[in-house]
CSV table of N, CA and C in Angstrom, one decimal:
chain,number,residue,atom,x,y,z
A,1,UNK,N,0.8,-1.2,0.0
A,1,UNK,CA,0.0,0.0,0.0
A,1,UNK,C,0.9,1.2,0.0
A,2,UNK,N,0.8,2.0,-0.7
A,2,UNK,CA,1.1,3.4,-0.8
A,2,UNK,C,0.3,4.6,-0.2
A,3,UNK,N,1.7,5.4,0.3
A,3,UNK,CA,1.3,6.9,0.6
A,3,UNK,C,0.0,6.7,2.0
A,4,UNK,N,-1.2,7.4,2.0
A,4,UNK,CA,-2.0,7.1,2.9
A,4,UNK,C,-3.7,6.5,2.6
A,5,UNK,N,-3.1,5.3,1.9
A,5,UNK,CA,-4.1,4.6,1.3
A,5,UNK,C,-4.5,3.5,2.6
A,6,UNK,N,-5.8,2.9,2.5
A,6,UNK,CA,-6.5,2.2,3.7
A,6,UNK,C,-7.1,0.9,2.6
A,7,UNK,N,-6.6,-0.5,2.6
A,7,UNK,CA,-7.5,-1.0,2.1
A,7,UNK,C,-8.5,-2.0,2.7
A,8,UNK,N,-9.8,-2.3,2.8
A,8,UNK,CA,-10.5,-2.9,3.5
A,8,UNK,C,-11.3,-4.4,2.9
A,9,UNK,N,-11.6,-4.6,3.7
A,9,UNK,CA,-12.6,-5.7,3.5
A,9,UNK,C,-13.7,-5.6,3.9
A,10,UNK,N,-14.9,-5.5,3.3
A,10,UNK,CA,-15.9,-5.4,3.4
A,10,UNK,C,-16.6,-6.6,4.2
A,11,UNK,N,-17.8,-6.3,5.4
A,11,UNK,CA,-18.2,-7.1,6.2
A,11,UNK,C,-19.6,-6.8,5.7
A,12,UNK,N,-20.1,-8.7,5.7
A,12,UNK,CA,-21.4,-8.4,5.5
A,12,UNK,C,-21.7,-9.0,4.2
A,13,UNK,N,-23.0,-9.1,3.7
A,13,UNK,CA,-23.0,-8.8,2.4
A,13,UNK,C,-23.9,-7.7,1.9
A,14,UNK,N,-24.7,-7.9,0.7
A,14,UNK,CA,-25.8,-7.2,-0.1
A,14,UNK,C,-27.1,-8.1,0.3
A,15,UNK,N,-27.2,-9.1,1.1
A,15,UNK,CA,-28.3,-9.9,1.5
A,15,UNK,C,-29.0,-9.0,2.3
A,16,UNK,N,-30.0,-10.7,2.6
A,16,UNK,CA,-31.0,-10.0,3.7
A,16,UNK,C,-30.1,-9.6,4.9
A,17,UNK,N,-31.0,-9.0,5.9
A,17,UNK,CA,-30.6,-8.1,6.8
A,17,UNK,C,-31.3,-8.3,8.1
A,18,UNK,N,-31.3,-8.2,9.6
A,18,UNK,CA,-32.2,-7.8,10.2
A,18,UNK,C,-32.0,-6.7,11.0
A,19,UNK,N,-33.4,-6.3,11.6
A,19,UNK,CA,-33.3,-4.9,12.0
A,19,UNK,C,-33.1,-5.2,13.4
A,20,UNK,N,-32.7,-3.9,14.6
A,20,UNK,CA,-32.6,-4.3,16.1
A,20,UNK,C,-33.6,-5.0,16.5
A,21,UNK,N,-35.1,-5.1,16.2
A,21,UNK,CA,-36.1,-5.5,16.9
A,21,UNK,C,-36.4,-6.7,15.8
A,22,UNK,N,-35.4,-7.4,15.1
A,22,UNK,CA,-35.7,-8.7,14.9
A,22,UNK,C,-36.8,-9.2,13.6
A,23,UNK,N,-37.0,-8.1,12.8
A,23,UNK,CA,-37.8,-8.0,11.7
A,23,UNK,C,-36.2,-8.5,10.6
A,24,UNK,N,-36.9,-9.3,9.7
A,24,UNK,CA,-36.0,-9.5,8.3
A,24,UNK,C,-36.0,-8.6,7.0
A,25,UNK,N,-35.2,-8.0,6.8
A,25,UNK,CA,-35.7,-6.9,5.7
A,25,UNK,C,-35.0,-7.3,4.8
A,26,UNK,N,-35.5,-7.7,3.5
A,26,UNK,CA,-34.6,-8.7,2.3
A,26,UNK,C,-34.2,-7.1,1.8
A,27,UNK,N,-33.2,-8.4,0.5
A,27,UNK,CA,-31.9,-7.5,0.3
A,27,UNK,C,-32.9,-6.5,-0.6
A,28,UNK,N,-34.1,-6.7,-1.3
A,28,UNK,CA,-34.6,-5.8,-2.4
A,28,UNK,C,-34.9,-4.6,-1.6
A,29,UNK,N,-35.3,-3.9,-0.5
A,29,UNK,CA,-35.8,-3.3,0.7
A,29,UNK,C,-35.1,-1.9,-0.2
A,30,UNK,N,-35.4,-0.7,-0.1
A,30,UNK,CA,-34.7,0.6,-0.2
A,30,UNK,C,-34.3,1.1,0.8
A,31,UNK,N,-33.4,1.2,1.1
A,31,UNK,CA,-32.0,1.8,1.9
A,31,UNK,C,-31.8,3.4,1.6
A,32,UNK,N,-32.2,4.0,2.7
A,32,UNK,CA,-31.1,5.2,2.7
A,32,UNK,C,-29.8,5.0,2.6
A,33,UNK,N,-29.2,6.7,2.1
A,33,UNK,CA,-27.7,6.2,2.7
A,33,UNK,C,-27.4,5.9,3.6
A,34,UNK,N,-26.7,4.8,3.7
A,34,UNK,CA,-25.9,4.4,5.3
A,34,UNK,C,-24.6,4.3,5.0
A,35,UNK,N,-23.9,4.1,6.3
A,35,UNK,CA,-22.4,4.1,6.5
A,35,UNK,C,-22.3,2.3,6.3
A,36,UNK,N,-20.9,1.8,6.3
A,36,UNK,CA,-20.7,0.8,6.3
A,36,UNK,C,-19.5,0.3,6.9
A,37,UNK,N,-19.2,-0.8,7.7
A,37,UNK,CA,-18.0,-1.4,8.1
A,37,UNK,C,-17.2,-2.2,7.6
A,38,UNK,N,-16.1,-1.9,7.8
A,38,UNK,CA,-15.3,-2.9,7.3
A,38,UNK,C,-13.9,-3.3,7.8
A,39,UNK,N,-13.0,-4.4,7.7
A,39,UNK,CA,-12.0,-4.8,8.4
A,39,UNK,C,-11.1,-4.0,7.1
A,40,UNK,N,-9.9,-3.7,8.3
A,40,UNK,CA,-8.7,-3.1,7.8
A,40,UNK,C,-7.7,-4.2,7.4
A,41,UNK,N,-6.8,-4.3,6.2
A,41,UNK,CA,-6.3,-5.4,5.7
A,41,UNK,C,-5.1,-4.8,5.4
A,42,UNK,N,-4.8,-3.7,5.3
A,42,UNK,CA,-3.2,-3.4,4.5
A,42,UNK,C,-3.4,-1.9,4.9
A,43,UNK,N,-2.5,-0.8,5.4
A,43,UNK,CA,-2.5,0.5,5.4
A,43,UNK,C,-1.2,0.7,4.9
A,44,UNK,N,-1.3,2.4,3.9
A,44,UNK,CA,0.3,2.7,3.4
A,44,UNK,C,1.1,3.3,4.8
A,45,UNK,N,2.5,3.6,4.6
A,45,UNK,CA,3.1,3.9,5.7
A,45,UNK,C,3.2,5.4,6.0
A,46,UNK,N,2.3,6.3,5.7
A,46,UNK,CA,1.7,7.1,6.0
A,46,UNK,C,0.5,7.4,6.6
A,47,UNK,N,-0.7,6.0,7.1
A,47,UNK,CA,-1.4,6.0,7.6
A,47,UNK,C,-1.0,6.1,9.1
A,48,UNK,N,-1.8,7.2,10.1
A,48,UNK,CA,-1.4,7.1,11.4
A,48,UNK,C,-2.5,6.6,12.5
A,49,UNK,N,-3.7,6.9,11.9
A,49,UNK,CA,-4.6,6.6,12.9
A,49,UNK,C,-5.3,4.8,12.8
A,50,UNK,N,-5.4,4.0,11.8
A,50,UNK,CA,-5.8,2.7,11.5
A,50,UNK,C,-4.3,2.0,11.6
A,51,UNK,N,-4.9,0.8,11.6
A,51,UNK,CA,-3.9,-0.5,12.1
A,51,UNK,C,-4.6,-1.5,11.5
A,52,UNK,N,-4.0,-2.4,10.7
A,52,UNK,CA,-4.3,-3.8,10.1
A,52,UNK,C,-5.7,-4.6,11.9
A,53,UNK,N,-6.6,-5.1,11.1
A,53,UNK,CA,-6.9,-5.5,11.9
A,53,UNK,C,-8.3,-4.8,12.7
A,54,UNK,N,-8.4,-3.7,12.5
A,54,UNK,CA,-8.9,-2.4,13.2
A,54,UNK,C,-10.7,-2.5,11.8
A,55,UNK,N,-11.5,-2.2,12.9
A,55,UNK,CA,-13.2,-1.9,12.3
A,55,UNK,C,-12.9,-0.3,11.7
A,56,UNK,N,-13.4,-0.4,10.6
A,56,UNK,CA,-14.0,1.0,10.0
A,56,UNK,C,-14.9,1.8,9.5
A,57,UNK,N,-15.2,2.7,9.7
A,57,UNK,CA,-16.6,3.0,9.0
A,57,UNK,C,-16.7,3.7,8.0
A,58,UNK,N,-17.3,3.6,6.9
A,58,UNK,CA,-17.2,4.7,5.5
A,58,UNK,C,-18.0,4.1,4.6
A,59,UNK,N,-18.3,5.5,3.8
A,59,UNK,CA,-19.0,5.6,2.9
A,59,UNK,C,-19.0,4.7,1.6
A,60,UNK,N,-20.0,3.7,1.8
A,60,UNK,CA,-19.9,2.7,0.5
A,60,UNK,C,-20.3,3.6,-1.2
A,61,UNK,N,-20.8,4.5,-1.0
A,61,UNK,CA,-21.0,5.1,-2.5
A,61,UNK,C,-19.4,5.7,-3.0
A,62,UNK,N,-18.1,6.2,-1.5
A,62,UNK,CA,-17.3,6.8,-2.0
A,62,UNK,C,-15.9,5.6,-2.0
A,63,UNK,N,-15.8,4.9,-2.5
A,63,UNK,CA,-15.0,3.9,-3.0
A,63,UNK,C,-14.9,3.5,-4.7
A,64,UNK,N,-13.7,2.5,-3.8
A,64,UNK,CA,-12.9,2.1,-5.1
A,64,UNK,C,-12.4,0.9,-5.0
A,65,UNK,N,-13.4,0.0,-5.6
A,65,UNK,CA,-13.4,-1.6,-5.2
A,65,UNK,C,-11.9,-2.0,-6.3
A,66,UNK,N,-11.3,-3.2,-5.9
A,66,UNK,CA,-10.2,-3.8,-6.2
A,66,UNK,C,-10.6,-5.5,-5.9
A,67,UNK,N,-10.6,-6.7,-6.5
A,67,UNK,CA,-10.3,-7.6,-6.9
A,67,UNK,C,-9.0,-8.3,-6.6
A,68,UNK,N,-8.6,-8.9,-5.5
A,68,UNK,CA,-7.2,-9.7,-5.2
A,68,UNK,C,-7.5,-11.1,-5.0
A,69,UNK,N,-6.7,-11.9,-5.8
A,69,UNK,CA,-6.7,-13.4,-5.6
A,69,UNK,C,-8.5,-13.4,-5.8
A,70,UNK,N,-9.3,-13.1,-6.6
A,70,UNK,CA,-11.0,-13.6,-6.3
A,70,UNK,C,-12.0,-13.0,-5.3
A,71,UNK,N,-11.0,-12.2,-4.3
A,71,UNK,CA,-11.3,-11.6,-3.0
A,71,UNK,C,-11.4,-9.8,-3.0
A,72,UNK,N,-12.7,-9.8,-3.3
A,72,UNK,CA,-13.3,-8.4,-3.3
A,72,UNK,C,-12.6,-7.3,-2.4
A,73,UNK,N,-12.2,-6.7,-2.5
A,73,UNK,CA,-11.9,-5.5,-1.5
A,73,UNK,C,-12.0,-3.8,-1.8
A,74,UNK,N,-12.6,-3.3,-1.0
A,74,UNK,CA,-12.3,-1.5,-1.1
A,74,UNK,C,-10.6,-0.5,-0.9
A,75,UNK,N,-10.6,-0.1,-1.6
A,75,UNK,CA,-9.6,0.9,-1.7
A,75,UNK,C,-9.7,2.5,-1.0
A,76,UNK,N,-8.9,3.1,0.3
A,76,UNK,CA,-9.6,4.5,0.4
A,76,UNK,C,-8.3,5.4,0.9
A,77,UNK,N,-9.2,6.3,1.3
A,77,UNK,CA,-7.8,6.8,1.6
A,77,UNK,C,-8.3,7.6,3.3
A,78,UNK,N,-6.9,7.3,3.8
A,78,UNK,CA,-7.6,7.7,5.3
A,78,UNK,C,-8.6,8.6,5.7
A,79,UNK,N,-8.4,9.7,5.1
A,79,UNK,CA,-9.6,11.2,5.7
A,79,UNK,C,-10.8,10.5,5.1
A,80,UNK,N,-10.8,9.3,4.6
A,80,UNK,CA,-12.3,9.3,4.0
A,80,UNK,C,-13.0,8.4,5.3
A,81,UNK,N,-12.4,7.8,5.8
A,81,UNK,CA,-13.0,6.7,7.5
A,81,UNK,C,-13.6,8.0,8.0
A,82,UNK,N,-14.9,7.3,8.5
A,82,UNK,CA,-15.2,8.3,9.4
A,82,UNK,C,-15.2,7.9,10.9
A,83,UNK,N,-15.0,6.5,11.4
A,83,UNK,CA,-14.8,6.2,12.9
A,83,UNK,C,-13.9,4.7,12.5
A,84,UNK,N,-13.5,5.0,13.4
A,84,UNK,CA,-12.3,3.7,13.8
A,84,UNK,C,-13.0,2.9,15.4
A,85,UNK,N,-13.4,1.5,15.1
A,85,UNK,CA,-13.4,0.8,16.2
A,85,UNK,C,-12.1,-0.2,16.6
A,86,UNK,N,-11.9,-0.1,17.6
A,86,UNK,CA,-10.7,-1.4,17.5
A,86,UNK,C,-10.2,-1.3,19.2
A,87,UNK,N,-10.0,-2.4,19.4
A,87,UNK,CA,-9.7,-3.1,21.2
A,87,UNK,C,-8.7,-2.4,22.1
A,88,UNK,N,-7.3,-2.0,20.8
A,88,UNK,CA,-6.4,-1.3,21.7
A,88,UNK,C,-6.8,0.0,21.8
A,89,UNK,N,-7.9,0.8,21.3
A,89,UNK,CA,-8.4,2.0,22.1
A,89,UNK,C,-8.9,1.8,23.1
A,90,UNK,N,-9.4,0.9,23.8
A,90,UNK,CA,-10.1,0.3,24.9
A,90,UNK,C,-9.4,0.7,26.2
A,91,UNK,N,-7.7,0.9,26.3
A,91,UNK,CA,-7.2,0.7,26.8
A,91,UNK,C,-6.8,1.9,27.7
A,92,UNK,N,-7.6,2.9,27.2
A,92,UNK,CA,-7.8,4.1,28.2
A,92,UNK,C,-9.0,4.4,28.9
A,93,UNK,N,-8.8,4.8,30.4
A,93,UNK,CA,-10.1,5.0,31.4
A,93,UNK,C,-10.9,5.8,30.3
A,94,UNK,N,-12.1,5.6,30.6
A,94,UNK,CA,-13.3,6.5,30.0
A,94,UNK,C,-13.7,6.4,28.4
A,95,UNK,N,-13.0,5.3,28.3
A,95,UNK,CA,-12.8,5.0,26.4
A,95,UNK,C,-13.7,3.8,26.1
A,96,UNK,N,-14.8,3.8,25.0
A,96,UNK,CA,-15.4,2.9,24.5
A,96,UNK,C,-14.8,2.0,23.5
A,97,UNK,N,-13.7,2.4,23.0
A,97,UNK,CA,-13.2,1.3,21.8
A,97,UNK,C,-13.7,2.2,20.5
A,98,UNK,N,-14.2,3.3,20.1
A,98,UNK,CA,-14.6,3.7,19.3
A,98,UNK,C,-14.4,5.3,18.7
A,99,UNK,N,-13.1,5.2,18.0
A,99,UNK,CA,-12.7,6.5,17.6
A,99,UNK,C,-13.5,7.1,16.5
A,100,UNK,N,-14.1,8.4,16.6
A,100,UNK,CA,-14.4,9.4,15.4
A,100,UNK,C,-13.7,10.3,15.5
């Protein structure tokens, strides 16, 4: 990975879905925009805030999908994440594990 590029793996799929209260809402359903998650797989060495390994959140309309080995993945560049979850933020009093 180059410069301050983030590449991910998409969690999830395009399927059905359910909601908090347990209702199924198939994949045909109309969707607002929403945000989306995904696992961090490779960062360039100018990334400072993600770590391989690390949940992220961003905008599925603003990507740039890439194909490795058969294995779908997003392309981004850091400022475009808009929260970072991940365990070793956990590790300070008053901290949820959940950077924006």
């Amino acid at each position: 990975m180059l410069h301050d590029r983030v590449l991910v793996r998409q969690e999830g799929g395009e399927g059905e879905r359910r909601s908090g209260g347990g209702i199924l809402i198939p994949a045909t359903a109309a969707v607002g925009k929403r945000l989306a998650w995904a696992e961090v797989v490779a960062v360039g060495q100018n990334v400072r805030g993600v770590e391989v390994g690390d949940r992220v959140l961003y905008d599925p309309e603003d990507r740039a999908e890439v194909e490795v080995r058969g294995v779908p993945y997003v392309l981004m560049r850091e400022r475009d994440l808009h929260a970072v979850a991940a365990e070793r933020l956990q590790d300070t009093d008053d901290s949820t594990g959940l950077y924006l």
